[in-house]
Amino acid sequence: DTGVSQDPRHKITKRGQNVTFRCDPISEHNRLYWYRQTLGQGPEFLTYFQNEAQLEKSRLLSDRFSAERPKGSFSTLEIQRTEQGDSAMYLCASSRTTSGTKYEQFFGPGTRLTVL
Amino acid sequence: AQTVTQSQPEMSVQEAETVTLSCTYDTSESNYYLFWYKQPPSRQMILVIRQEAYKQQNATENRFSVNFQKAAKSFSLKISDSQLGDTAMYFCAFMISGGSNYKLTFGKGTLLTVNP
């Protein structure tokens, strides 16, 4: 299976701790997105990479959040000093830039974060 | 800013019957894409169907079809011959075309249950 993978699938942490999530996109995809999905809501856009460049960040992404995509391959999303309001499912998606298919985003299984 | 509204939090249908899920959106853009994504319980989100706004013909994918009314900003999903495997959360999503981001804006979702 060469789909989008995310690690870990579940993370339980205490308030104030730092957490880091990883996303491995489909290998030929140069675009990578992070979304956050809270209970009863649709996913909300957090940030977007094209290759290694982070091109847009949502205002939802406070200064406690940082994302990287070194070498334009996998990406990490770090949350510092976690708060209970950070509890959510964090989804990663990737897409390619080839005309005709660039609009389809392929999603990973998500990382469910619980902050106690 | 774009908004997507799904007014039906939950719906149910009997196996083999037809069901229609509603979606309305608001945008000042003229070129965009609309999507329906399916998120089965504890599984990752997958694309069901896509509609380009410049196309008048409604998209179809096997048992799934859309009714796209651009002037009314309406984009409903019809599922024919419903199957138990169609039980899932369905999200309507919007994407501006021709931009530099391709982020998705999602509605809150409709939980569809197919009953045997």
PDB file of C-alpha atoms in Angstrom:
ATOM      1  CA  ASP A   1       0.000   0.000   0.000  1.00  0.00           C
ATOM      2  CA  THR A   2       1.561   3.322  -1.039  1.00  0.00           C
ATOM      3  CA  GLY A   3      -1.009   5.674   0.433  1.00  0.00           C
ATOM      4  CA  VAL A   4      -0.479   8.512   2.880  1.00  0.00           C
ATOM      5  CA  SER A   5       0.711   7.279   6.265  1.00  0.00           C
ATOM      6  CA  GLN A   6       0.707   9.042   9.605  1.00  0.00           C
ATOM      7  CA  ASP A   7       2.435   8.231  12.852  1.00  0.00           C
ATOM      8  CA  PRO A   8       1.435   7.816  15.609  1.00  0.00           C
ATOM      9  CA  ARG A   9      -2.215   6.941  15.098  1.00  0.00           C
ATOM     10  CA  HIS A  10      -3.071   7.885  18.662  1.00  0.00           C
ATOM     11  CA  LYS A  11      -1.335  10.129  21.154  1.00  0.00           C
ATOM     12  CA  ILE A  12      -2.320  10.847  24.734  1.00  0.00           C
ATOM     13  CA  THR A  13      -0.405  13.578  26.484  1.00  0.00           C
ATOM     14  CA  LYS A  14      -0.654  15.804  29.509  1.00  0.00           C
ATOM     15  CA  ARG A  15      -1.322  19.502  29.234  1.00  0.00           C
ATOM     16  CA  GLY A  16       1.870  21.452  28.785  1.00  0.00           C
ATOM     17  CA  GLN A  17       3.803  18.678  27.048  1.00  0.00           C
ATOM     18  CA  ASN A  18       5.132  18.895  23.489  1.00  0.00           C
ATOM     19  CA  VAL A  19       4.040  16.442  20.816  1.00  0.00           C
ATOM     20  CA  THR A  20       5.223  15.757  17.282  1.00  0.00           C
ATOM     21  CA  PHE A  21       3.352  13.999  14.494  1.00  0.00           C
ATOM     22  CA  ARG A  22       4.737  12.655  11.257  1.00  0.00           C
ATOM     23  CA  CYS A  23       3.176  12.371   7.817  1.00  0.00           C
ATOM     24  CA  ASP A  24       4.587  10.440   4.868  1.00  0.00           C
ATOM     25  CA  PRO A  25       2.848  11.474   1.645  1.00  0.00           C
ATOM     26  CA  ILE A  26       2.472   9.445  -1.524  1.00  0.00           C
ATOM     27  CA  SER A  27       5.960   9.444  -2.993  1.00  0.00           C
ATOM     28  CA  GLU A  28       5.336  11.382  -6.202  1.00  0.00           C
ATOM     29  CA  HIS A  29       3.149  14.019  -4.549  1.00  0.00           C
ATOM     30  CA  ASN A  30       4.819  17.387  -4.048  1.00  0.00           C
ATOM     31  CA  ARG A  31       1.951  19.080  -2.214  1.00  0.00           C
ATOM     32  CA  LEU A  32       1.238  18.278   1.417  1.00  0.00           C
ATOM     33  CA  TYR A  33      -1.537  19.608   3.625  1.00  0.00           C
ATOM     34  CA  TRP A  34      -2.323  19.469   7.333  1.00  0.00           C
ATOM     35  CA  TYR A  35      -5.913  19.698   8.568  1.00  0.00           C
ATOM     36  CA  ARG A  36      -7.444  19.520  12.035  1.00  0.00           C
ATOM     37  CA  GLN A  37     -10.774  17.836  12.696  1.00  0.00           C
ATOM     38  CA  THR A  38     -12.579  18.276  15.989  1.00  0.00           C
ATOM     39  CA  LEU A  39     -15.595  16.263  17.107  1.00  0.00           C
ATOM     40  CA  GLY A  40     -18.667  17.045  15.050  1.00  0.00           C
ATOM     41  CA  GLN A  41     -16.810  19.281  12.623  1.00  0.00           C
ATOM     42  CA  GLY A  42     -15.337  18.954   9.188  1.00  0.00           C
ATOM     43  CA  PRO A  43     -11.576  19.163   8.722  1.00  0.00           C
ATOM     44  CA  GLU A  44     -10.119  22.663   8.926  1.00  0.00           C
ATOM     45  CA  PHE A  45      -7.059  23.729   6.954  1.00  0.00           C
ATOM     46  CA  LEU A  46      -3.915  24.363   8.990  1.00  0.00           C
ATOM     47  CA  THR A  47      -1.005  24.649   6.581  1.00  0.00           C
ATOM     48  CA  TYR A  48       0.291  23.692   3.158  1.00  0.00           C
ATOM     49  CA  PHE A  49       3.647  22.787   1.619  1.00  0.00           C
ATOM     50  CA  GLN A  50       4.756  22.671  -1.954  1.00  0.00           C
ATOM     51  CA  ASN A  51       7.933  20.634  -1.921  1.00  0.00           C
ATOM     52  CA  GLU A  52       9.861  21.916   1.117  1.00  0.00           C
ATOM     53  CA  ALA A  53       8.334  25.401   1.107  1.00  0.00           C
ATOM     54  CA  GLN A  54       5.546  26.207   3.563  1.00  0.00           C
ATOM     55  CA  LEU A  55       3.354  28.464   1.464  1.00  0.00           C
ATOM     56  CA  GLU A  56       0.363  29.184   3.660  1.00  0.00           C
ATOM     57  CA  LYS A  57      -0.585  28.964   7.323  1.00  0.00           C
ATOM     58  CA  SER A  58      -4.083  29.315   8.730  1.00  0.00           C
ATOM     59  CA  ARG A  59      -4.749  31.710  11.588  1.00  0.00           C
ATOM     60  CA  LEU A  60      -5.738  28.543  13.475  1.00  0.00           C
ATOM     61  CA  LEU A  61      -2.033  27.730  13.588  1.00  0.00           C
ATOM     62  CA  SER A  62      -0.932  29.594  16.684  1.00  0.00           C
ATOM     63  CA  ASP A  63       2.720  30.188  17.530  1.00  0.00           C
ATOM     64  CA  ARG A  64       2.665  26.957  19.541  1.00  0.00           C
ATOM     65  CA  PHE A  65       2.342  25.040  16.295  1.00  0.00           C
ATOM     66  CA  SER A  66       5.157  24.490  13.835  1.00  0.00           C
ATOM     67  CA  ALA A  67       5.344  22.365  10.724  1.00  0.00           C
ATOM     68  CA  GLU A  68       8.264  21.344   8.581  1.00  0.00           C
ATOM     69  CA  ARG A  69       8.869  19.386   5.453  1.00  0.00           C
ATOM     70  CA  PRO A  70      12.617  18.945   5.080  1.00  0.00           C
ATOM     71  CA  LYS A  71      13.751  17.843   1.643  1.00  0.00           C
ATOM     72  CA  GLY A  72      10.176  17.956   0.408  1.00  0.00           C
ATOM     73  CA  SER A  73       9.389  14.426   1.542  1.00  0.00           C
ATOM     74  CA  PHE A  74       7.804  13.629   4.930  1.00  0.00           C
ATOM     75  CA  SER A  75       6.401  16.367   7.138  1.00  0.00           C
ATOM     76  CA  THR A  76       6.231  16.895  10.878  1.00  0.00           C
ATOM     77  CA  LEU A  77       3.719  18.894  12.886  1.00  0.00           C
ATOM     78  CA  GLU A  78       4.811  19.895  16.377  1.00  0.00           C
ATOM     79  CA  ILE A  79       2.591  21.327  19.080  1.00  0.00           C
ATOM     80  CA  GLN A  80       4.363  22.928  22.021  1.00  0.00           C
ATOM     81  CA  ARG A  81       2.822  23.398  25.467  1.00  0.00           C
ATOM     82  CA  THR A  82      -0.298  21.455  24.526  1.00  0.00           C
ATOM     83  CA  GLU A  83      -3.686  22.625  25.765  1.00  0.00           C
ATOM     84  CA  GLN A  84      -6.909  20.674  26.155  1.00  0.00           C
ATOM     85  CA  GLY A  85      -8.330  22.587  23.202  1.00  0.00           C
ATOM     86  CA  ASP A  86      -5.687  20.964  20.999  1.00  0.00           C
ATOM     87  CA  SER A  87      -7.432  17.610  21.363  1.00  0.00           C
ATOM     88  CA  ALA A  88      -8.486  16.673  17.838  1.00  0.00           C
ATOM     89  CA  MET A  89      -7.753  14.448  14.867  1.00  0.00           C
ATOM     90  CA  TYR A  90      -4.840  15.781  12.822  1.00  0.00           C
ATOM     91  CA  LEU A  91      -5.112  14.812   9.185  1.00  0.00           C
ATOM     92  CA  CYS A  92      -2.444  14.915   6.526  1.00  0.00           C
ATOM     93  CA  ALA A  93      -3.183  14.913   2.808  1.00  0.00           C
ATOM     94  CA  SER A  94      -1.056  15.023  -0.312  1.00  0.00           C
ATOM     95  CA  SER A  95      -1.595  15.799  -3.965  1.00  0.00           C
ATOM     96  CA  ARG A  96       0.385  16.134  -7.148  1.00  0.00           C
ATOM     97  CA  THR A  97       0.670  19.093  -9.496  1.00  0.00           C
ATOM     98  CA  THR A  98       0.065  17.195 -12.715  1.00  0.00           C
ATOM     99  CA  SER A  99      -2.782  18.767 -14.632  1.00  0.00           C
ATOM    100  CA  GLY A 100      -6.023  16.832 -14.313  1.00  0.00           C
ATOM    101  CA  THR A 101      -5.171  15.172 -11.034  1.00  0.00           C
ATOM    102  CA  LYS A 102      -3.816  18.017  -8.946  1.00  0.00           C
ATOM    103  CA  TYR A 103      -7.167  18.716  -7.380  1.00  0.00           C
ATOM    104  CA  GLU A 104      -7.541  15.377  -5.680  1.00  0.00           C
ATOM    105  CA  GLN A 105      -6.129  15.201  -2.195  1.00  0.00           C
ATOM    106  CA  PHE A 106      -5.363  11.804  -0.710  1.00  0.00           C
ATOM    107  CA  PHE A 107      -5.782  11.641   3.028  1.00  0.00           C
ATOM    108  CA  GLY A 108      -3.939   9.678   5.654  1.00  0.00           C
ATOM    109  CA  PRO A 109      -5.651   7.879   8.559  1.00  0.00           C
ATOM    110  CA  GLY A 110      -4.960  10.754  10.940  1.00  0.00           C
ATOM    111  CA  THR A 111      -3.371  11.115  14.367  1.00  0.00           C
ATOM    112  CA  ARG A 112      -5.862  11.394  17.214  1.00  0.00           C
ATOM    113  CA  LEU A 113      -4.496  13.630  19.956  1.00  0.00           C
ATOM    114  CA  THR A 114      -5.953  13.625  23.448  1.00  0.00           C
ATOM    115  CA  VAL A 115      -4.670  16.222  25.886  1.00  0.00           C
ATOM    116  CA  LEU A 116      -5.463  15.427  29.514  1.00  0.00           C
TER     117      LEU A 116
ATOM    118  CA  ALA B   1     -13.947  33.662   2.470  1.00  0.00           C
ATOM    119  CA  GLN B   2     -15.718  30.539   1.385  1.00  0.00           C
ATOM    120  CA  THR B   3     -18.273  28.705   3.504  1.00  0.00           C
ATOM    121  CA  VAL B   4     -19.825  25.275   3.061  1.00  0.00           C
ATOM    122  CA  THR B   5     -23.061  24.320   4.796  1.00  0.00           C
ATOM    123  CA  GLN B   6     -24.462  20.843   5.261  1.00  0.00           C
ATOM    124  CA  SER B   7     -27.845  21.182   6.903  1.00  0.00           C
ATOM    125  CA  GLN B   8     -28.452  17.484   7.608  1.00  0.00           C
ATOM    126  CA  PRO B   9     -26.340  16.275  10.538  1.00  0.00           C
ATOM    127  CA  GLU B  10     -27.675  12.729  10.228  1.00  0.00           C
ATOM    128  CA  MET B  11     -29.610  10.711   7.689  1.00  0.00           C
ATOM    129  CA  SER B  12     -30.612   7.099   7.326  1.00  0.00           C
ATOM    130  CA  VAL B  13     -31.718   4.986   4.381  1.00  0.00           C
ATOM    131  CA  GLN B  14     -32.730   1.417   3.786  1.00  0.00           C
ATOM    132  CA  GLU B  15     -30.403  -0.812   1.841  1.00  0.00           C
ATOM    133  CA  ALA B  16     -31.027  -0.640  -1.943  1.00  0.00           C
ATOM    134  CA  GLU B  17     -32.895   2.658  -1.692  1.00  0.00           C
ATOM    135  CA  THR B  18     -31.814   6.112  -2.871  1.00  0.00           C
ATOM    136  CA  VAL B  19     -30.754   8.973  -0.624  1.00  0.00           C
ATOM    137  CA  THR B  20     -29.785  12.581  -1.317  1.00  0.00           C
ATOM    138  CA  LEU B  21     -27.400  14.591   0.846  1.00  0.00           C
ATOM    139  CA  SER B  22     -27.579  18.385   0.661  1.00  0.00           C
ATOM    140  CA  CYS B  23     -24.806  20.960   0.483  1.00  0.00           C
ATOM    141  CA  THR B  24     -24.827  24.688  -0.106  1.00  0.00           C
ATOM    142  CA  TYR B  25     -21.837  26.973  -0.368  1.00  0.00           C
ATOM    143  CA  ASP B  26     -21.044  30.642  -0.526  1.00  0.00           C
ATOM    144  CA  THR B  27     -18.273  32.185  -2.567  1.00  0.00           C
ATOM    145  CA  SER B  28     -17.499  35.184  -4.727  1.00  0.00           C
ATOM    146  CA  GLU B  29     -15.168  33.116  -6.894  1.00  0.00           C
ATOM    147  CA  SER B  30     -16.249  32.035 -10.366  1.00  0.00           C
ATOM    148  CA  ASN B  31     -13.814  29.179 -10.878  1.00  0.00           C
ATOM    149  CA  TYR B  32     -13.814  26.436  -8.320  1.00  0.00           C
ATOM    150  CA  TYR B  33     -14.218  22.755  -7.642  1.00  0.00           C
ATOM    151  CA  LEU B  34     -16.684  20.964  -5.406  1.00  0.00           C
ATOM    152  CA  PHE B  35     -16.129  17.582  -3.833  1.00  0.00           C
ATOM    153  CA  TRP B  36     -17.867  14.945  -1.780  1.00  0.00           C
ATOM    154  CA  TYR B  37     -15.597  12.997   0.549  1.00  0.00           C
ATOM    155  CA  LYS B  38     -16.548   9.877   2.481  1.00  0.00           C
ATOM    156  CA  GLN B  39     -15.099   9.074   5.911  1.00  0.00           C
ATOM    157  CA  PRO B  40     -16.086   5.548   7.070  1.00  0.00           C
ATOM    158  CA  PRO B  41     -15.961   4.836  10.801  1.00  0.00           C
ATOM    159  CA  SER B  42     -12.339   4.710  11.969  1.00  0.00           C
ATOM    160  CA  ARG B  43     -11.072   4.796   8.399  1.00  0.00           C
ATOM    161  CA  GLN B  44      -9.462   7.429   6.261  1.00  0.00           C
ATOM    162  CA  MET B  45     -11.262   9.924   4.099  1.00  0.00           C
ATOM    163  CA  ILE B  46     -11.652   9.105   0.429  1.00  0.00           C
ATOM    164  CA  LEU B  47     -12.884  11.131  -2.517  1.00  0.00           C
ATOM    165  CA  VAL B  48     -16.316  10.106  -3.792  1.00  0.00           C
ATOM    166  CA  ILE B  49     -16.946  12.556  -6.606  1.00  0.00           C
ATOM    167  CA  ARG B  50     -15.717  15.874  -7.998  1.00  0.00           C
ATOM    168  CA  GLN B  51     -17.442  18.646  -9.962  1.00  0.00           C
ATOM    169  CA  GLU B  52     -15.746  21.464 -11.861  1.00  0.00           C
ATOM    170  CA  ALA B  53     -17.820  24.666 -11.618  1.00  0.00           C
ATOM    171  CA  TYR B  54     -17.320  25.506 -15.292  1.00  0.00           C
ATOM    172  CA  LYS B  55     -18.948  22.244 -16.364  1.00  0.00           C
ATOM    173  CA  GLN B  56     -22.723  22.283 -16.694  1.00  0.00           C
ATOM    174  CA  GLN B  57     -22.981  18.501 -16.821  1.00  0.00           C
ATOM    175  CA  ASN B  58     -23.431  16.870 -13.454  1.00  0.00           C
ATOM    176  CA  ALA B  59     -20.689  14.447 -12.444  1.00  0.00           C
ATOM    177  CA  THR B  60     -21.454  10.763 -11.953  1.00  0.00           C
ATOM    178  CA  GLU B  61     -19.389   7.919 -10.524  1.00  0.00           C
ATOM    179  CA  ASN B  62     -21.196   4.584 -10.625  1.00  0.00           C
ATOM    180  CA  ARG B  63     -23.957   4.780  -7.969  1.00  0.00           C
ATOM    181  CA  PHE B  64     -22.986   8.325  -6.971  1.00  0.00           C
ATOM    182  CA  SER B  65     -24.162  11.428  -8.808  1.00  0.00           C
ATOM    183  CA  VAL B  66     -24.436  15.116  -8.040  1.00  0.00           C
ATOM    184  CA  ASN B  67     -26.994  17.819  -8.726  1.00  0.00           C
ATOM    185  CA  PHE B  68     -24.943  20.975  -9.221  1.00  0.00           C
ATOM    186  CA  GLN B  69     -26.936  24.210  -9.320  1.00  0.00           C
ATOM    187  CA  LYS B  70     -24.362  26.979  -9.733  1.00  0.00           C
ATOM    188  CA  ALA B  71     -26.746  29.911  -9.533  1.00  0.00           C
ATOM    189  CA  ALA B  72     -28.279  28.547  -6.349  1.00  0.00           C
ATOM    190  CA  LYS B  73     -24.841  27.533  -5.024  1.00  0.00           C
ATOM    191  CA  SER B  74     -26.146  24.075  -4.310  1.00  0.00           C
ATOM    192  CA  PHE B  75     -24.307  20.760  -4.665  1.00  0.00           C
ATOM    193  CA  SER B  76     -26.232  17.683  -3.552  1.00  0.00           C
ATOM    194  CA  LEU B  77     -25.061  14.070  -3.626  1.00  0.00           C
ATOM    195  CA  LYS B  78     -27.378  11.250  -4.672  1.00  0.00           C
ATOM    196  CA  ILE B  79     -26.518   7.703  -3.715  1.00  0.00           C
ATOM    197  CA  SER B  80     -28.491   5.080  -5.610  1.00  0.00           C
ATOM    198  CA  ASP B  81     -28.923   1.454  -4.581  1.00  0.00           C
ATOM    199  CA  SER B  82     -27.494   2.188  -1.137  1.00  0.00           C
ATOM    200  CA  GLN B  83     -25.211  -0.469   0.326  1.00  0.00           C
ATOM    201  CA  LEU B  84     -24.216  -1.194   3.911  1.00  0.00           C
ATOM    202  CA  GLY B  85     -20.690  -0.112   3.046  1.00  0.00           C
ATOM    203  CA  ASP B  86     -21.973   3.368   2.257  1.00  0.00           C
ATOM    204  CA  THR B  87     -22.432   3.965   5.989  1.00  0.00           C
ATOM    205  CA  ALA B  88     -20.044   6.831   6.710  1.00  0.00           C
ATOM    206  CA  MET B  89     -19.646  10.519   7.378  1.00  0.00           C
ATOM    207  CA  TYR B  90     -19.977  12.478   4.138  1.00  0.00           C
ATOM    208  CA  PHE B  91     -18.304  15.841   3.747  1.00  0.00           C
ATOM    209  CA  CYS B  92     -18.955  18.431   1.074  1.00  0.00           C
ATOM    210  CA  ALA B  93     -15.857  20.468   0.240  1.00  0.00           C
ATOM    211  CA  PHE B  94     -14.889  23.494  -1.851  1.00  0.00           C
ATOM    212  CA  MET B  95     -11.630  24.444  -3.558  1.00  0.00           C
ATOM    213  CA  ILE B  96     -10.735  27.553  -5.538  1.00  0.00           C
ATOM    214  CA  SER B  97      -9.230  26.636  -8.891  1.00  0.00           C
ATOM    215  CA  GLY B  98      -6.428  28.549 -10.526  1.00  0.00           C
ATOM    216  CA  GLY B  99      -5.037  29.680  -7.206  1.00  0.00           C
ATOM    217  CA  SER B 100      -1.767  28.798  -5.571  1.00  0.00           C
ATOM    218  CA  ASN B 101      -3.019  26.813  -2.632  1.00  0.00           C
ATOM    219  CA  TYR B 102      -5.699  24.250  -3.433  1.00  0.00           C
ATOM    220  CA  LYS B 103      -6.800  23.988   0.175  1.00  0.00           C
ATOM    221  CA  LEU B 104     -10.160  22.407   0.874  1.00  0.00           C
ATOM    222  CA  THR B 105     -12.935  24.083   2.846  1.00  0.00           C
ATOM    223  CA  PHE B 106     -15.250  21.474   4.350  1.00  0.00           C
ATOM    224  CA  GLY B 107     -18.786  21.462   5.677  1.00  0.00           C
ATOM    225  CA  LYS B 108     -19.595  19.913   9.040  1.00  0.00           C
ATOM    226  CA  GLY B 109     -20.616  16.631   7.490  1.00  0.00           C
ATOM    227  CA  THR B 110     -23.654  14.373   7.289  1.00  0.00           C
ATOM    228  CA  LEU B 111     -23.623  11.018   9.049  1.00  0.00           C
ATOM    229  CA  LEU B 112     -25.328   8.511   6.748  1.00  0.00           C
ATOM    230  CA  THR B 113     -26.475   5.175   8.105  1.00  0.00           C
ATOM    231  CA  VAL B 114     -27.597   2.461   5.714  1.00  0.00           C
ATOM    232  CA  ASN B 115     -29.920   0.011   7.420  1.00  0.00           C
ATOM    233  CA  PRO B 116     -30.298  -3.619   6.345  1.00  0.00           C
TER     234      PRO B 116
END
